[in-house]
Amino acid sequence: MLSLKKYLTEGLLQFTILLSLIGVRVDVDTYLTSQLPPLREIILGPSSAYTQTQFHNLRNTLDGYGIHPKSIDLDNYFTARRLLSQVRALDRFQVPTTEVNAWLVHRDPEGSVSGSQPSSGLTLESSSGLQDVTGPDNGVRESETEQGFSEELEDLGAVAPPVSGDLTKEDIDLGAGREIFDYSHRQKEQDVDKELRDGGEQEDTWPSESAEALAPNLLVDGETGESFPAQFPADVSSITEAVPSESEPPALPNNLLSPLLTGTESPFDLEQQWQDLMSIMEMQAMEVNTSTSEIMYNAPSGDPLSTNYSLAPNTPINQNVSLHQASLGGCSQDFSLFSPEVESLPVASTLLPLTPSNSTSLNSTFGSTNLAGLFFPPQLNGTANDTAGPELPDPLGGLLDEAMLDEISLMDLAIEEGFNAGQASQLEEEFDSDSGLSLDSSHSPSSLSSLEGSTSSSSSSSSASSSAASSFSEEGAVGYSSDSETLDLEEAEGAVGYQPEYSKFCRMSYQDPSQLSCLPYLEHVGHNHTYNMAPSALDSANLPPTSTLKKGSKEKQADFLDKQMSRDEHRARAMKIPFTNDKIINLPVEEFNELLSKYQLSEAQLSLIRDIRRRGKNKMAAQNCRKRKLDTILNLERDVEDLQRDKARLLREKVEFLRSLRQMKQKVQSLYQEVFGRLRDENGRPYSPSQYALQYTGDGSVLLIPRTLADQQARRQERKPKDRRK
DNA sequence: CAAGTATGTCATTGC
DNA sequence: GGGCAATGACATACT
């Protein structure tokens, strides 16, 4: 019955409306898809490389490479154990995870990143003394980790029941509704109607209430006055770390964010959002930078060298790696450090610079991963060694830079998606309200008015039985509850054996006679847009049943009914049509023809009867059509709300991801510093960070290699993704 | 009185 | 080809 055209039209309409209402494309899936793998790798898989590092066996290895055995004493041993346990703890780092598995994934067709094994340097061999965290253990860990995520997410309120499938369900509902108005659906609508009417004032106050509800979660930007989620600053801080704000704050946004920003059109004021974001970032830049530098270098906070150094590495990398490149799915070995498992997840990112997607590249990639190179990008090495002096430089600076760059790109995505503080908080509020899927969750005035409109159109009566009447009319999908003359008409028609109001109320009455049982509730429905019966019927209707009434009231009623009669009813009366308009309209064709044949009707009468029938049917069709339209709009509204809720939830999760990632990086960095700082050469002197660096290998061992070698490897690996990209 | 809304009606289309 | 449902467009009444 439904034509293809209609489906297409409605589908396109819905799609268009959805897009326009949402305003911006929700790329969170893409983001998550690309974002998740590294995290998972960090958490689940390759991170074992860290834990497998067997520092407690340093003595043996160091012996062979010229480090004096005496330099590794028991203290070092236990320290290494402690560090090792800390590193292992990274595996259980709590990173929110949800139904990300459901998101569309992309596989990066690009090959693996291969590299050469370090040929020299100190090897910190692994031994059986370390726990094996590979193999089955990973699975256990994964489940544990995910459980931890879930718990944390629940604590954060970031876990929402999947709402996927709603759209599909709605589509089905819509489809069915076009042919037969589902009774339960109507009942629901009508219940909602009732609620809305009962608590109409609530709806009006909703916005303010929601605003109040939002208040606790909001922070107000001191500069812009805009409010943003309380957790947002934490997120921004991670970004702030990545931004070399002290060196060239404006350059980064321009260079990094503009490519994507300009590439997408958003109804939101991106510029304003960016300004807000930058203000937030700048507010936090100072404290984060100083604290981070302190942690990273164990240097006095006042040490300008170390502080500057912590910032300096960011600049060249950020400039070299633009988001534009990242969006091309280019590889960066930096993340391969964390994510040898990336190839096991069909999620090669198109947005993040991490993708050793070839499954064979795991060992080679990871084995060749030059930790020092990661931590000391070439640009950094050159400058840092010169400027930072003998003091421990930032071996993790590069890693952090890259990762932070990702954060920037993610935030850029957030901005691109129209994510601003106000919106996020709003969405957050929506997300908190867990009842979005039900119809009554449509707080929007429009939906309210729509519901009211739908109700009033079908039953404008204010009597006590209005709900029942409305429900009935809704159910009948005709939209017209009949008038006050129902009883009279029934009795009048009863003489003829026809009950027009029944068929009028229950348009499908002749299809489903059982629905007639609901008719008595309609006695007091008090308006009349229906086609009245023939004059004779009307006359008779007004007399006998109301004989107990005063004559004046009867006349008044007659006048009232007269006024309530439709034009066609008047015409029918004028033309002395011998049966009711309801019969004319609602009778099946056969019965209708039969009825006509029973009377000797003039051509004018026949014409009028046909017109009445046509108009009457069309009137009901129009009402049905409008009701359908209304339902469609309501469903779309609900879909939009659902999508917005999903978006808010995903953005929240993104914030959590970033926060966890930042913490993890800081921890790795500090551990690296601690480990490196405790290494001693044969003379018992510490190694210079400017000359040596630690490098993890695929087998879990850690090498202490000269920095020059590390730089070479880093450069080599850096070139490969670029070449492949071309 | 203008604007918005609700409803009826007509014309058209497709089943 | 008639009957009919659906629907866009317009008219009208009402708020």
PDB file of C-alpha atoms in Angstrom, chain A residues 485-628:
ATOM      1  CA  GLU A 485     -25.913  14.636  20.072  1.00  0.00           C
ATOM      2  CA  THR A 486     -24.490  11.229  20.296  1.00  0.00           C
ATOM      3  CA  LEU A 487     -27.109   9.830  22.538  1.00  0.00           C
ATOM      4  CA  ASP A 488     -29.936  11.342  20.657  1.00  0.00           C
ATOM      5  CA  LEU A 489     -28.563  10.249  17.424  1.00  0.00           C
ATOM      6  CA  GLU A 490     -28.074   6.801  18.671  1.00  0.00           C
ATOM      7  CA  GLU A 491     -31.643   6.540  19.708  1.00  0.00           C
ATOM      8  CA  ALA A 492     -32.871   8.181  16.595  1.00  0.00           C
ATOM      9  CA  GLU A 493     -30.785   5.936  14.487  1.00  0.00           C
ATOM     10  CA  GLY A 494     -31.720   3.047  16.583  1.00  0.00           C
ATOM     11  CA  ALA A 495     -35.162   3.207  15.038  1.00  0.00           C
ATOM     12  CA  VAL A 496     -33.606   2.728  11.677  1.00  0.00           C
ATOM     13  CA  GLY A 497     -31.184   0.185  12.980  1.00  0.00           C
ATOM     14  CA  TYR A 498     -28.142   2.219  12.231  1.00  0.00           C
ATOM     15  CA  GLN A 499     -25.842   3.852  14.630  1.00  0.00           C
ATOM     16  CA  PRO A 500     -23.885   6.411  12.729  1.00  0.00           C
ATOM     17  CA  GLU A 501     -21.946   7.682  15.640  1.00  0.00           C
ATOM     18  CA  TYR A 502     -20.488   4.305  16.185  1.00  0.00           C
ATOM     19  CA  SER A 503     -19.044   4.141  12.808  1.00  0.00           C
ATOM     20  CA  LYS A 504     -18.119   7.704  13.142  1.00  0.00           C
ATOM     21  CA  PHE A 505     -16.191   7.241  16.314  1.00  0.00           C
ATOM     22  CA  CYS A 506     -14.722   4.019  15.305  1.00  0.00           C
ATOM     23  CA  ARG A 507     -13.928   4.537  11.765  1.00  0.00           C
ATOM     24  CA  MET A 508     -12.848   0.955  11.564  1.00  0.00           C
ATOM     25  CA  SER A 509     -15.931  -0.151  13.349  1.00  0.00           C
ATOM     26  CA  TYR A 510     -17.143  -2.075  10.451  1.00  0.00           C
ATOM     27  CA  GLN A 511     -13.764  -3.626  10.270  1.00  0.00           C
ATOM     28  CA  ASP A 512     -13.501  -4.356  13.902  1.00  0.00           C
ATOM     29  CA  PRO A 513     -16.888  -4.361  15.588  1.00  0.00           C
ATOM     30  CA  SER A 514     -15.356  -5.197  18.915  1.00  0.00           C
ATOM     31  CA  GLN A 515     -14.214  -1.641  19.209  1.00  0.00           C
ATOM     32  CA  LEU A 516     -17.752  -0.529  19.574  1.00  0.00           C
ATOM     33  CA  SER A 517     -17.539  -1.292  23.228  1.00  0.00           C
ATOM     34  CA  CYS A 518     -15.715   1.910  23.794  1.00  0.00           C
ATOM     35  CA  LEU A 519     -18.434   4.076  22.472  1.00  0.00           C
ATOM     36  CA  PRO A 520     -20.373   4.795  25.629  1.00  0.00           C
ATOM     37  CA  TYR A 521     -17.490   6.857  26.874  1.00  0.00           C
ATOM     38  CA  LEU A 522     -18.112   9.283  24.133  1.00  0.00           C
ATOM     39  CA  GLU A 523     -21.499  10.392  25.182  1.00  0.00           C
ATOM     40  CA  HIS A 524     -20.360  13.703  26.491  1.00  0.00           C
ATOM     41  CA  VAL A 525     -17.839  14.569  23.894  1.00  0.00           C
ATOM     42  CA  GLY A 526     -18.825  18.031  23.157  1.00  0.00           C
ATOM     43  CA  HIS A 527     -18.040  19.207  19.714  1.00  0.00           C
ATOM     44  CA  ASN A 528     -19.222  18.365  16.341  1.00  0.00           C
ATOM     45  CA  HIS A 529     -17.280  18.387  13.188  1.00  0.00           C
ATOM     46  CA  THR A 530     -18.994  15.358  11.889  1.00  0.00           C
ATOM     47  CA  TYR A 531     -21.378  14.847   9.153  1.00  0.00           C
ATOM     48  CA  ASN A 532     -24.786  14.892  10.655  1.00  0.00           C
ATOM     49  CA  MET A 533     -27.604  12.700   9.821  1.00  0.00           C
ATOM     50  CA  ALA A 534     -30.416  13.575   7.588  1.00  0.00           C
ATOM     51  CA  PRO A 535     -32.829  16.251   8.740  1.00  0.00           C
ATOM     52  CA  SER A 536     -35.444  13.742   9.573  1.00  0.00           C
ATOM     53  CA  ALA A 537     -33.113  11.859  11.758  1.00  0.00           C
ATOM     54  CA  LEU A 538     -32.021  15.006  13.436  1.00  0.00           C
ATOM     55  CA  ASP A 539     -35.525  16.057  14.089  1.00  0.00           C
ATOM     56  CA  SER A 540     -36.475  12.784  15.561  1.00  0.00           C
ATOM     57  CA  ALA A 541     -33.320  12.737  17.525  1.00  0.00           C
ATOM     58  CA  ASN A 542     -34.189  15.930  19.228  1.00  0.00           C
ATOM     59  CA  LEU A 543     -37.667  15.005  20.268  1.00  0.00           C
ATOM     60  CA  PRO A 544     -38.469  11.777  22.037  1.00  0.00           C
ATOM     61  CA  PRO A 545     -35.365  11.098  24.067  1.00  0.00           C
ATOM     62  CA  THR A 546     -35.296  14.593  25.399  1.00  0.00           C
ATOM     63  CA  SER A 547     -38.920  14.752  26.205  1.00  0.00           C
ATOM     64  CA  THR A 548     -38.112  15.282  29.838  1.00  0.00           C
ATOM     65  CA  LEU A 549     -36.165  18.347  29.024  1.00  0.00           C
ATOM     66  CA  LYS A 550     -37.668  21.724  28.805  1.00  0.00           C
ATOM     67  CA  LYS A 551     -38.648  22.887  25.421  1.00  0.00           C
ATOM     68  CA  GLY A 552     -36.323  25.837  25.543  1.00  0.00           C
ATOM     69  CA  SER A 553     -33.338  23.714  26.162  1.00  0.00           C
ATOM     70  CA  LYS A 554     -34.387  21.487  23.358  1.00  0.00           C
ATOM     71  CA  GLU A 555     -34.545  24.405  21.022  1.00  0.00           C
ATOM     72  CA  LYS A 556     -31.234  25.620  22.191  1.00  0.00           C
ATOM     73  CA  GLN A 557     -29.834  22.218  21.605  1.00  0.00           C
ATOM     74  CA  ALA A 558     -31.338  22.125  18.186  1.00  0.00           C
ATOM     75  CA  ASP A 559     -29.846  25.466  17.365  1.00  0.00           C
ATOM     76  CA  PHE A 560     -26.553  24.377  18.712  1.00  0.00           C
ATOM     77  CA  LEU A 561     -26.660  21.231  16.688  1.00  0.00           C
ATOM     78  CA  ASP A 562     -27.714  23.191  13.725  1.00  0.00           C
ATOM     79  CA  LYS A 563     -24.708  25.356  14.067  1.00  0.00           C
ATOM     80  CA  GLN A 564     -22.537  22.347  14.552  1.00  0.00           C
ATOM     81  CA  MET A 565     -23.686  20.812  11.326  1.00  0.00           C
ATOM     82  CA  SER A 566     -21.233  20.822   8.579  1.00  0.00           C
ATOM     83  CA  ARG A 567     -21.890  22.341   5.248  1.00  0.00           C
ATOM     84  CA  ASP A 568     -22.488  18.992   3.727  1.00  0.00           C
ATOM     85  CA  GLU A 569     -24.946  18.197   6.426  1.00  0.00           C
ATOM     86  CA  HIS A 570     -26.786  21.357   5.682  1.00  0.00           C
ATOM     87  CA  ARG A 571     -26.736  20.577   2.047  1.00  0.00           C
ATOM     88  CA  ALA A 572     -27.945  17.090   2.674  1.00  0.00           C
ATOM     89  CA  ARG A 573     -30.735  18.426   4.780  1.00  0.00           C
ATOM     90  CA  ALA A 574     -31.605  20.967   2.128  1.00  0.00           C
ATOM     91  CA  MET A 575     -31.616  18.304  -0.527  1.00  0.00           C
ATOM     92  CA  LYS A 576     -33.695  16.065   1.660  1.00  0.00           C
ATOM     93  CA  ILE A 577     -31.279  13.245   1.557  1.00  0.00           C
ATOM     94  CA  PRO A 578     -33.114  10.388   3.257  1.00  0.00           C
ATOM     95  CA  PHE A 579     -30.133   8.990   5.157  1.00  0.00           C
ATOM     96  CA  THR A 580     -27.340  10.234   7.245  1.00  0.00           C
ATOM     97  CA  ASN A 581     -24.094  11.561   6.056  1.00  0.00           C
ATOM     98  CA  ASP A 582     -22.389   9.010   8.179  1.00  0.00           C
ATOM     99  CA  LYS A 583     -23.976   6.287   6.230  1.00  0.00           C
ATOM    100  CA  ILE A 584     -23.072   8.009   3.046  1.00  0.00           C
ATOM    101  CA  ILE A 585     -19.493   8.283   4.103  1.00  0.00           C
ATOM    102  CA  ASN A 586     -18.788   5.155   6.046  1.00  0.00           C
ATOM    103  CA  LEU A 587     -20.793   2.507   4.369  1.00  0.00           C
ATOM    104  CA  PRO A 588     -18.863   0.057   2.251  1.00  0.00           C
ATOM    105  CA  VAL A 589     -19.351   0.489  -1.417  1.00  0.00           C
ATOM    106  CA  GLU A 590     -21.708  -2.385  -1.800  1.00  0.00           C
ATOM    107  CA  GLU A 591     -23.938  -1.323   1.038  1.00  0.00           C
ATOM    108  CA  PHE A 592     -23.722   2.236  -0.099  1.00  0.00           C
ATOM    109  CA  ASN A 593     -24.885   1.355  -3.564  1.00  0.00           C
ATOM    110  CA  GLU A 594     -27.548  -0.814  -2.110  1.00  0.00           C
ATOM    111  CA  LEU A 595     -28.730   2.057  -0.002  1.00  0.00           C
ATOM    112  CA  LEU A 596     -28.875   4.359  -2.962  1.00  0.00           C
ATOM    113  CA  SER A 597     -30.857   1.868  -4.926  1.00  0.00           C
ATOM    114  CA  LYS A 598     -33.479   1.752  -2.215  1.00  0.00           C
ATOM    115  CA  TYR A 599     -34.437   5.335  -2.792  1.00  0.00           C
ATOM    116  CA  GLN A 600     -35.570   7.238  -5.732  1.00  0.00           C
ATOM    117  CA  LEU A 601     -33.056  10.016  -5.795  1.00  0.00           C
ATOM    118  CA  SER A 602     -32.693  12.841  -8.174  1.00  0.00           C
ATOM    119  CA  GLU A 603     -29.507  13.418 -10.042  1.00  0.00           C
ATOM    120  CA  ALA A 604     -28.699  16.390  -7.846  1.00  0.00           C
ATOM    121  CA  GLN A 605     -29.230  14.308  -4.767  1.00  0.00           C
ATOM    122  CA  LEU A 606     -27.040  11.544  -6.092  1.00  0.00           C
ATOM    123  CA  SER A 607     -24.373  14.014  -6.984  1.00  0.00           C
ATOM    124  CA  LEU A 608     -24.528  15.577  -3.582  1.00  0.00           C
ATOM    125  CA  ILE A 609     -24.390  12.197  -1.909  1.00  0.00           C
ATOM    126  CA  ARG A 610     -21.319  11.267  -3.878  1.00  0.00           C
ATOM    127  CA  ASP A 611     -19.715  14.551  -3.038  1.00  0.00           C
ATOM    128  CA  ILE A 612     -20.532  14.067   0.592  1.00  0.00           C
ATOM    129  CA  ARG A 613     -19.056  10.637   0.513  1.00  0.00           C
ATOM    130  CA  ARG A 614     -15.973  11.839  -1.258  1.00  0.00           C
ATOM    131  CA  ARG A 615     -15.469  14.796   1.005  1.00  0.00           C
ATOM    132  CA  GLY A 616     -16.180  12.814   4.088  1.00  0.00           C
ATOM    133  CA  LYS A 617     -13.685  10.177   3.222  1.00  0.00           C
ATOM    134  CA  ASN A 618     -11.193  12.763   2.247  1.00  0.00           C
ATOM    135  CA  LYS A 619     -11.723  14.570   5.472  1.00  0.00           C
ATOM    136  CA  MET A 620     -10.891  11.493   7.429  1.00  0.00           C
ATOM    137  CA  ALA A 621      -7.996  10.817   5.163  1.00  0.00           C
ATOM    138  CA  ALA A 622      -6.726  14.296   5.780  1.00  0.00           C
ATOM    139  CA  GLN A 623      -7.016  13.813   9.477  1.00  0.00           C
ATOM    140  CA  ASN A 624      -5.166  10.576   9.266  1.00  0.00           C
ATOM    141  CA  CYS A 625      -2.583  12.159   7.124  1.00  0.00           C
ATOM    142  CA  ARG A 626      -2.024  14.960   9.562  1.00  0.00           C
ATOM    143  CA  LYS A 627      -1.850  12.602  12.414  1.00  0.00           C
ATOM    144  CA  ARG A 628       0.718  10.578  10.612  1.00  0.00           C
TER     145      ARG A 628
END
